[in-house]
């Protein structure tokens, strides 16, 4: 019995030593290189390194502020360049490239196991729709791993730096449009389908273009469409277009802190809805006095902002 006990204690002691040794080695390695230094040492991040130097962001990733960098591989950059008609990274306009790279950076050192699920985090990038509200990144955990904005997967390769952490990804995170963020979130799939299939107006093109907007999109959750068939039986494409337009505020990136209690908001449909804001609640009253509660606010896109609600809105259809 004593021999068994001693062997068990020895095993636990050795395990602690190994764990401590690995942790100390990880910490020691982290003290050696900055985030930019690690991109310089990794052959599969040579395009990223060059892009950081072109934009001057190498100094940002050598600073003391902790950052998390999602690093596209060389292949990911090659695909991005081909898809956008560039022959090399040098051809991308510097200002565009800078914001693109900043969309791969978030504040703080966040390990993979600590990344959220079905949640938005602000990147360091800014779109044209707002000079103050940074672009949102949407994180979702699937059976195959963690995806960002529905377009990039974490590869599981992580590098710890003195000023943060690098997660390698398999796709460049392009600056997200309103449509990109709607499509990325499976809880908005019914809305995405309605926007993509409407034959009366090309919502998908309008909300995808980086040349349009800014817009504010009121996005009903899938559960918010549960009464659609009973509220709007046999609705035509023209009727649905009018309903969808009622969820869009034109030429405005209206953050939640600008939507004050009692405000009447004009929409693309021509009708308005009313904001009801109290310390305990934040909601919309539509033309038919139906109430929709905000569930997620201020999802910033390149061409506008999204507020998610729990019910779809109905304008004046008479």
mmCIF file of C-alpha atoms in Angstrom:
data_model
loop_
_atom_site.group_PDB
_atom_site.id
_atom_site.type_symbol
_atom_site.label_atom_id
_atom_site.label_comp_id
_atom_site.label_asym_id
_atom_site.label_seq_id
_atom_site.Cartn_x
_atom_site.Cartn_y
_atom_site.Cartn_z
ATOM 1 C CA UNK A 1 0.000 0.000 0.000
ATOM 2 C CA UNK A 2 2.827 2.387 0.915
ATOM 3 C CA UNK A 3 4.621 1.506 -2.312
ATOM 4 C CA UNK A 4 1.484 2.275 -4.336
ATOM 5 C CA UNK A 5 1.015 5.507 -2.464
ATOM 6 C CA UNK A 6 4.627 6.510 -3.014
ATOM 7 C CA UNK A 7 4.394 5.725 -6.741
ATOM 8 C CA UNK A 8 1.252 7.821 -7.014
ATOM 9 C CA UNK A 9 2.908 10.738 -5.262
ATOM 10 C CA UNK A 10 5.948 10.397 -7.509
ATOM 11 C CA UNK A 11 3.726 10.412 -10.602
ATOM 12 C CA UNK A 12 1.910 13.544 -9.420
ATOM 13 C CA UNK A 13 5.211 15.244 -8.604
ATOM 14 C CA UNK A 14 6.661 14.463 -12.040
ATOM 15 C CA UNK A 15 3.437 15.625 -13.750
ATOM 16 C CA UNK A 16 3.573 18.940 -11.922
ATOM 17 C CA UNK A 17 7.226 19.338 -12.878
ATOM 18 C CA UNK A 18 6.461 18.658 -16.550
ATOM 19 C CA UNK A 19 3.482 21.021 -16.566
ATOM 20 C CA UNK A 20 5.469 23.723 -14.782
ATOM 21 C CA UNK A 21 8.393 23.198 -17.137
ATOM 22 C CA UNK A 22 6.148 23.550 -20.218
ATOM 23 C CA UNK A 23 4.453 26.595 -18.757
ATOM 24 C CA UNK A 24 7.790 28.179 -17.896
ATOM 25 C CA UNK A 25 9.084 27.375 -21.388
ATOM 26 C CA UNK A 26 5.973 28.962 -22.916
ATOM 27 C CA UNK A 27 6.406 32.039 -20.742
ATOM 28 C CA UNK A 28 10.100 32.232 -21.552
ATOM 29 C CA UNK A 29 9.373 32.038 -25.275
ATOM 30 C CA UNK A 30 6.722 34.705 -24.883
ATOM 31 C CA UNK A 31 9.294 37.079 -23.439
ATOM 32 C CA UNK A 32 11.592 36.685 -26.416
ATOM 33 C CA UNK A 33 9.493 38.053 -29.273
ATOM 34 C CA UNK A 34 6.750 40.573 -29.927
ATOM 35 C CA UNK A 35 3.776 39.821 -32.155
ATOM 36 C CA UNK A 36 5.543 41.365 -35.129
ATOM 37 C CA UNK A 37 8.722 39.510 -34.264
ATOM 38 C CA UNK A 38 6.862 36.205 -34.458
ATOM 39 C CA UNK A 39 5.471 37.057 -37.901
ATOM 40 C CA UNK A 40 9.060 37.693 -39.011
ATOM 41 C CA UNK A 41 10.117 34.246 -37.836
ATOM 42 C CA UNK A 42 7.261 32.308 -39.423
ATOM 43 C CA UNK A 43 7.622 31.523 -43.141
ATOM 44 C CA UNK A 44 3.861 31.072 -43.561
ATOM 45 C CA UNK A 45 3.248 34.647 -42.376
ATOM 46 C CA UNK A 46 5.636 36.399 -44.745
ATOM 47 C CA UNK A 47 2.833 38.158 -46.639
ATOM 48 C CA UNK A 48 1.313 39.325 -43.360
ATOM 49 C CA UNK A 49 4.733 40.609 -42.253
ATOM 50 C CA UNK A 50 5.137 42.569 -45.481
ATOM 51 C CA UNK A 51 1.624 44.012 -45.197
ATOM 52 C CA UNK A 52 2.334 45.147 -41.634
ATOM 53 C CA UNK A 53 5.494 46.891 -42.793
ATOM 54 C CA UNK A 54 3.736 48.576 -45.733
ATOM 55 C CA UNK A 55 1.083 50.047 -43.427
ATOM 56 C CA UNK A 56 3.403 50.858 -40.539
ATOM 57 C CA UNK A 57 1.465 48.563 -38.230
ATOM 58 C CA UNK A 58 4.627 46.633 -37.402
ATOM 59 C CA UNK A 59 5.311 49.262 -34.721
ATOM 60 C CA UNK A 60 1.809 48.719 -33.258
ATOM 61 C CA UNK A 61 2.501 45.005 -32.913
ATOM 62 C CA UNK A 62 5.845 45.721 -31.294
ATOM 63 C CA UNK A 63 4.271 47.927 -28.634
ATOM 64 C CA UNK A 64 3.588 47.119 -25.007
ATOM 65 C CA UNK A 65 -0.228 46.997 -25.252
ATOM 66 C CA UNK A 66 -1.526 43.420 -25.214
ATOM 67 C CA UNK A 67 -3.164 42.383 -28.495
ATOM 68 C CA UNK A 68 -4.641 39.268 -30.047
ATOM 69 C CA UNK A 69 -3.712 38.848 -33.709
ATOM 70 C CA UNK A 70 -5.606 36.552 -36.079
ATOM 71 C CA UNK A 71 -2.955 35.794 -38.669
ATOM 72 C CA UNK A 72 -3.934 34.700 -42.202
ATOM 73 C CA UNK A 73 -1.558 32.297 -43.908
ATOM 74 C CA UNK A 74 0.248 33.132 -47.129
ATOM 75 C CA UNK A 75 -2.303 30.998 -48.987
ATOM 76 C CA UNK A 76 -5.148 32.970 -47.412
ATOM 77 C CA UNK A 77 -3.587 36.210 -48.623
ATOM 78 C CA UNK A 78 -3.001 34.770 -52.103
ATOM 79 C CA UNK A 79 -6.674 33.837 -52.329
ATOM 80 C CA UNK A 80 -7.729 37.279 -51.102
ATOM 81 C CA UNK A 81 -5.557 39.041 -53.676
ATOM 82 C CA UNK A 82 -6.842 36.859 -56.530
ATOM 83 C CA UNK A 83 -10.483 37.311 -55.496
ATOM 84 C CA UNK A 84 -10.081 41.099 -55.432
ATOM 85 C CA UNK A 85 -8.072 41.510 -58.630
ATOM 86 C CA UNK A 86 -4.673 42.312 -57.106
ATOM 87 C CA UNK A 87 -1.431 40.774 -58.346
ATOM 88 C CA UNK A 88 0.451 41.448 -55.116
ATOM 89 C CA UNK A 89 0.016 42.927 -51.653
ATOM 90 C CA UNK A 90 1.759 46.092 -52.900
ATOM 91 C CA UNK A 91 -1.218 46.879 -55.162
ATOM 92 C CA UNK A 92 -3.732 47.120 -52.299
ATOM 93 C CA UNK A 93 -4.328 50.798 -51.372
ATOM 94 C CA UNK A 94 -2.420 51.449 -48.159
ATOM 95 C CA UNK A 95 -5.375 52.904 -46.212
ATOM 96 C CA UNK A 96 -7.571 49.956 -47.222
ATOM 97 C CA UNK A 97 -4.840 47.478 -46.323
ATOM 98 C CA UNK A 98 -4.329 49.132 -42.941
ATOM 99 C CA UNK A 99 -7.972 48.814 -41.905
ATOM 100 C CA UNK A 100 -8.048 45.268 -43.295
ATOM 101 C CA UNK A 101 -5.134 44.305 -41.048
ATOM 102 C CA UNK A 102 -6.597 46.095 -38.028
ATOM 103 C CA UNK A 103 -9.716 43.978 -38.528
ATOM 104 C CA UNK A 104 -7.505 41.030 -37.519
ATOM 105 C CA UNK A 105 -6.522 42.620 -34.197
ATOM 106 C CA UNK A 106 -8.441 42.818 -30.919
ATOM 107 C CA UNK A 107 -7.367 44.263 -27.597
ATOM 108 C CA UNK A 108 -6.047 41.970 -24.885
ATOM 109 C CA UNK A 109 -4.433 38.547 -24.951
ATOM 110 C CA UNK A 110 -7.236 36.035 -25.494
ATOM 111 C CA UNK A 111 -6.397 32.349 -25.660
ATOM 112 C CA UNK A 112 -8.394 30.074 -27.943
ATOM 113 C CA UNK A 113 -10.308 28.430 -25.095
ATOM 114 C CA UNK A 114 -11.372 31.866 -23.865
ATOM 115 C CA UNK A 115 -12.794 33.097 -27.174
ATOM 116 C CA UNK A 116 -16.584 33.563 -26.925
ATOM 117 C CA UNK A 117 -19.322 31.666 -28.745
ATOM 118 C CA UNK A 118 -22.120 33.411 -30.643
ATOM 119 C CA UNK A 119 -20.757 36.757 -29.476
ATOM 120 C CA UNK A 120 -19.336 39.914 -31.026
ATOM 121 C CA UNK A 121 -16.002 41.515 -30.137
ATOM 122 C CA UNK A 122 -14.685 44.838 -31.427
ATOM 123 C CA UNK A 123 -11.673 44.699 -33.707
ATOM 124 C CA UNK A 124 -9.235 47.613 -34.037
ATOM 125 C CA UNK A 125 -10.580 48.528 -37.507
ATOM 126 C CA UNK A 126 -12.872 51.386 -38.505
ATOM 127 C CA UNK A 127 -15.309 51.387 -41.434
ATOM 128 C CA UNK A 128 -16.521 54.434 -43.323
ATOM 129 C CA UNK A 129 -19.951 54.355 -41.636
ATOM 130 C CA UNK A 130 -18.590 55.317 -38.206
ATOM 131 C CA UNK A 131 -15.386 57.012 -37.096
ATOM 132 C CA UNK A 132 -15.889 56.006 -33.455
ATOM 133 C CA UNK A 133 -17.481 52.547 -33.338
ATOM 134 C CA UNK A 134 -14.923 49.886 -34.317
ATOM 135 C CA UNK A 135 -15.926 47.027 -36.610
ATOM 136 C CA UNK A 136 -17.414 43.940 -34.982
ATOM 137 C CA UNK A 137 -16.083 40.390 -35.269
ATOM 138 C CA UNK A 138 -18.558 37.528 -34.791
ATOM 139 C CA UNK A 139 -17.228 34.402 -33.075
ATOM 140 C CA UNK A 140 -19.002 31.086 -33.318
ATOM 141 C CA UNK A 141 -17.980 27.603 -32.171
ATOM 142 C CA UNK A 142 -18.936 24.736 -34.477
ATOM 143 C CA UNK A 143 -18.172 21.025 -34.516
ATOM 144 C CA UNK A 144 -15.076 21.733 -36.584
ATOM 145 C CA UNK A 145 -13.811 24.586 -34.399
ATOM 146 C CA UNK A 146 -14.035 28.358 -34.054
ATOM 147 C CA UNK A 147 -15.052 30.546 -36.989
ATOM 148 C CA UNK A 148 -14.865 34.335 -37.301
ATOM 149 C CA UNK A 149 -17.491 36.275 -39.293
ATOM 150 C CA UNK A 150 -18.526 32.985 -40.878
ATOM 151 C CA UNK A 151 -15.539 33.160 -43.213
ATOM 152 C CA UNK A 152 -12.322 32.251 -41.365
ATOM 153 C CA UNK A 153 -11.483 29.224 -39.224
ATOM 154 C CA UNK A 154 -8.864 29.052 -36.515
ATOM 155 C CA UNK A 155 -6.341 26.390 -37.514
ATOM 156 C CA UNK A 156 -5.413 25.500 -33.942
ATOM 157 C CA UNK A 157 -1.913 26.942 -34.296
ATOM 158 C CA UNK A 158 -1.139 29.463 -31.569
ATOM 159 C CA UNK A 159 1.958 31.531 -30.856
ATOM 160 C CA UNK A 160 2.457 33.340 -27.562
ATOM 161 C CA UNK A 161 4.256 36.685 -27.736
ATOM 162 C CA UNK A 162 5.581 39.106 -25.157
ATOM 163 C CA UNK A 163 2.757 41.520 -25.985
ATOM 164 C CA UNK A 164 -0.067 39.184 -26.917
ATOM 165 C CA UNK A 165 -1.017 36.042 -28.785
ATOM 166 C CA UNK A 166 -1.320 34.943 -32.420
ATOM 167 C CA UNK A 167 -4.020 32.599 -33.716
ATOM 168 C CA UNK A 168 -3.454 31.418 -37.268
ATOM 169 C CA UNK A 169 -6.521 31.492 -39.541
ATOM 170 C CA UNK A 170 -7.219 30.129 -43.023
ATOM 171 C CA UNK A 171 -8.956 33.139 -44.597
ATOM 172 C CA UNK A 172 -8.471 36.897 -44.671
ATOM 173 C CA UNK A 173 -11.118 38.729 -42.643
ATOM 174 C CA UNK A 174 -12.443 41.249 -45.141
ATOM 175 C CA UNK A 175 -14.193 44.330 -43.777
ATOM 176 C CA UNK A 176 -17.739 43.061 -43.095
ATOM 177 C CA UNK A 177 -20.808 44.586 -44.691
ATOM 178 C CA UNK A 178 -24.267 44.491 -43.119
ATOM 179 C CA UNK A 179 -25.133 41.508 -45.296
ATOM 180 C CA UNK A 180 -21.930 39.704 -44.304
ATOM 181 C CA UNK A 181 -22.794 39.927 -40.622
ATOM 182 C CA UNK A 182 -26.410 38.861 -41.172
ATOM 183 C CA UNK A 183 -25.342 35.802 -43.166
ATOM 184 C CA UNK A 184 -22.627 34.890 -40.639
ATOM 185 C CA UNK A 185 -25.031 34.610 -37.701
ATOM 186 C CA UNK A 186 -27.206 31.452 -37.870
ATOM 187 C CA UNK A 187 -29.718 33.103 -35.532
ATOM 188 C CA UNK A 188 -30.485 35.532 -38.380
ATOM 189 C CA UNK A 189 -30.758 32.919 -41.133
ATOM 190 C CA UNK A 190 -34.472 33.535 -41.841
ATOM 191 C CA UNK A 191 -33.797 37.242 -42.288
ATOM 192 C CA UNK A 192 -30.814 36.417 -44.520
ATOM 193 C CA UNK A 193 -33.008 34.181 -46.664
ATOM 194 C CA UNK A 194 -35.724 36.823 -46.957
ATOM 195 C CA UNK A 195 -33.208 39.466 -48.021
ATOM 196 C CA UNK A 196 -31.442 37.180 -50.503
ATOM 197 C CA UNK A 197 -34.560 35.838 -52.215
ATOM 198 C CA UNK A 198 -36.778 38.906 -52.499
ATOM 199 C CA UNK A 199 -37.447 39.559 -56.183
ATOM 200 C CA UNK A 200 -38.972 43.016 -55.732
ATOM 201 C CA UNK A 201 -35.764 44.658 -54.482
ATOM 202 C CA UNK A 202 -32.125 43.486 -54.442
ATOM 203 C CA UNK A 203 -31.498 43.808 -50.705
ATOM 204 C CA UNK A 204 -28.450 41.533 -50.762
ATOM 205 C CA UNK A 205 -26.620 43.741 -53.253
ATOM 206 C CA UNK A 206 -27.663 46.960 -51.516
ATOM 207 C CA UNK A 207 -26.561 45.800 -48.062
ATOM 208 C CA UNK A 208 -23.376 44.132 -49.306
ATOM 209 C CA UNK A 209 -21.845 47.006 -51.222
ATOM 210 C CA UNK A 210 -19.137 49.003 -49.503
ATOM 211 C CA UNK A 211 -20.179 51.921 -51.727
ATOM 212 C CA UNK A 212 -23.716 52.120 -50.315
ATOM 213 C CA UNK A 213 -24.990 53.436 -47.029
ATOM 214 C CA UNK A 214 -24.527 54.087 -44.276
ATOM 215 C CA UNK A 215 -27.559 52.119 -43.132
ATOM 216 C CA UNK A 216 -28.971 51.061 -39.784
ATOM 217 C CA UNK A 217 -30.447 47.560 -39.951
ATOM 218 C CA UNK A 218 -33.017 46.295 -37.464
ATOM 219 C CA UNK A 219 -32.470 42.523 -37.643
ATOM 220 C CA UNK A 220 -35.149 40.171 -36.246
ATOM 221 C CA UNK A 221 -33.986 36.877 -34.772
ATOM 222 C CA UNK A 222 -35.262 33.651 -36.318
ATOM 223 C CA UNK A 223 -37.645 33.339 -33.360
ATOM 224 C CA UNK A 224 -38.960 36.803 -34.210
ATOM 225 C CA UNK A 225 -40.276 35.489 -37.522
ATOM 226 C CA UNK A 226 -42.346 32.780 -35.850
ATOM 227 C CA UNK A 227 -45.655 34.590 -36.453
ATOM 228 C CA UNK A 228 -44.838 35.802 -39.963
ATOM 229 C CA UNK A 229 -47.180 33.401 -41.755
ATOM 230 C CA UNK A 230 -50.122 34.276 -39.513
ATOM 231 C CA UNK A 231 -49.428 38.019 -39.393
ATOM 232 C CA UNK A 232 -48.841 38.258 -43.139
ATOM 233 C CA UNK A 233 -50.608 35.342 -44.808
ATOM 234 C CA UNK A 234 -49.713 34.831 -48.469
ATOM 235 C CA UNK A 235 -47.600 37.985 -48.514
ATOM 236 C CA UNK A 236 -46.423 38.938 -52.006
ATOM 237 C CA UNK A 237 -42.809 39.755 -52.833
ATOM 238 C CA UNK A 238 -43.762 43.433 -52.993
ATOM 239 C CA UNK A 239 -45.344 43.254 -49.529
ATOM 240 C CA UNK A 240 -42.305 41.476 -48.106
ATOM 241 C CA UNK A 241 -40.046 44.078 -49.710
ATOM 242 C CA UNK A 242 -42.023 46.800 -47.937
ATOM 243 C CA UNK A 243 -41.719 44.924 -44.630
ATOM 244 C CA UNK A 244 -37.969 44.430 -45.062
ATOM 245 C CA UNK A 245 -37.493 48.092 -46.019
ATOM 246 C CA UNK A 246 -39.246 49.007 -42.763
ATOM 247 C CA UNK A 247 -36.263 47.442 -40.968
ATOM 248 C CA UNK A 248 -33.744 49.749 -42.668
ATOM 249 C CA UNK A 249 -32.873 53.324 -41.718
ATOM 250 C CA UNK A 250 -31.316 55.159 -44.669
ATOM 251 C CA UNK A 251 -28.146 57.296 -44.639
ATOM 252 C CA UNK A 252 -27.621 56.783 -40.931
ATOM 253 C CA UNK A 253 -25.279 54.784 -38.719
ATOM 254 C CA UNK A 254 -27.564 55.112 -35.691
ATOM 255 C CA UNK A 255 -25.836 53.738 -32.603
ATOM 256 C CA UNK A 256 -28.049 52.764 -29.701
ATOM 257 C CA UNK A 257 -26.986 55.760 -27.619
ATOM 258 C CA UNK A 258 -28.484 58.068 -30.259
ATOM 259 C CA UNK A 259 -31.873 56.310 -30.260
ATOM 260 C CA UNK A 260 -33.558 58.247 -27.481
ATOM 261 C CA UNK A 261 -36.878 57.550 -25.803
ATOM 262 C CA UNK A 262 -39.824 58.734 -27.864
ATOM 263 C CA UNK A 263 -37.797 59.341 -31.013
ATOM 264 C CA UNK A 264 -39.637 58.755 -34.284
ATOM 265 C CA UNK A 265 -37.349 57.052 -36.801
ATOM 266 C CA UNK A 266 -37.988 57.275 -40.538
ATOM 267 C CA UNK A 267 -37.337 54.116 -42.544
ATOM 268 C CA UNK A 268 -36.650 53.040 -46.113
ATOM 269 C CA UNK A 269 -40.316 51.955 -46.337
ATOM 270 C CA UNK A 270 -41.479 55.541 -45.894
ATOM 271 C CA UNK A 271 -43.130 54.835 -42.538
ATOM 272 C CA UNK A 272 -41.600 55.485 -39.131
ATOM 273 C CA UNK A 273 -41.330 53.550 -35.882
ATOM 274 C CA UNK A 274 -40.885 54.808 -32.324
ATOM 275 C CA UNK A 275 -38.091 54.131 -29.826
ATOM 276 C CA UNK A 276 -39.063 53.223 -26.263
ATOM 277 C CA UNK A 277 -36.031 53.439 -24.002
ATOM 278 C CA UNK A 278 -36.047 52.947 -20.225
ATOM 279 C CA UNK A 279 -33.326 51.835 -17.780
ATOM 280 C CA UNK A 280 -34.873 48.368 -17.793
ATOM 281 C CA UNK A 281 -35.742 48.036 -21.474
ATOM 282 C CA UNK A 282 -34.923 49.205 -24.980
ATOM 283 C CA UNK A 283 -37.430 48.476 -27.711
ATOM 284 C CA UNK A 284 -39.227 49.575 -30.867
ATOM 285 C CA UNK A 285 -42.955 50.222 -31.303
ATOM 286 C CA UNK A 286 -43.939 49.744 -34.936
ATOM 287 C CA UNK A 287 -46.781 51.317 -36.916
ATOM 288 C CA UNK A 288 -49.174 48.649 -35.588
ATOM 289 C CA UNK A 289 -48.125 49.184 -31.934
ATOM 290 C CA UNK A 290 -46.286 45.857 -31.881
ATOM 291 C CA UNK A 291 -43.219 45.879 -29.593
ATOM 292 C CA UNK A 292 -39.795 44.464 -30.476
ATOM 293 C CA UNK A 293 -37.088 44.259 -27.807
ATOM 294 C CA UNK A 294 -33.424 44.843 -28.600
ATOM 295 C CA UNK A 295 -31.296 41.763 -27.846
ATOM 296 C CA UNK A 296 -27.924 42.818 -29.307
ATOM 297 C CA UNK A 297 -26.975 46.395 -30.120
ATOM 298 C CA UNK A 298 -24.304 48.203 -32.121
ATOM 299 C CA UNK A 299 -22.940 45.438 -34.344
ATOM 300 C CA UNK A 300 -20.710 47.651 -36.443
ATOM 301 C CA UNK A 301 -20.271 46.908 -40.136
ATOM 302 C CA UNK A 302 -18.254 48.691 -42.783
ATOM 303 C CA UNK A 303 -21.367 50.254 -44.329
ATOM 304 C CA UNK A 304 -23.614 50.590 -41.286
ATOM 305 C CA UNK A 305 -24.747 49.157 -37.981
ATOM 306 C CA UNK A 306 -27.066 46.301 -36.957
ATOM 307 C CA UNK A 307 -29.366 46.092 -33.935
ATOM 308 C CA UNK A 308 -30.888 42.651 -33.321
ATOM 309 C CA UNK A 309 -34.495 42.468 -32.069
ATOM 310 C CA UNK A 310 -36.798 39.644 -30.986
ATOM 311 C CA UNK A 311 -39.710 40.410 -33.341
ATOM 312 C CA UNK A 312 -40.143 41.581 -36.901
ATOM 313 C CA UNK A 313 -41.783 44.937 -37.580
ATOM 314 C CA UNK A 314 -44.805 45.658 -39.763
ATOM 315 C CA UNK A 315 -45.320 49.026 -41.509
ATOM 316 C CA UNK A 316 -48.551 50.499 -42.827
ATOM 317 C CA UNK A 317 -49.543 48.048 -45.576
ATOM 318 C CA UNK A 318 -52.882 49.637 -46.473
#
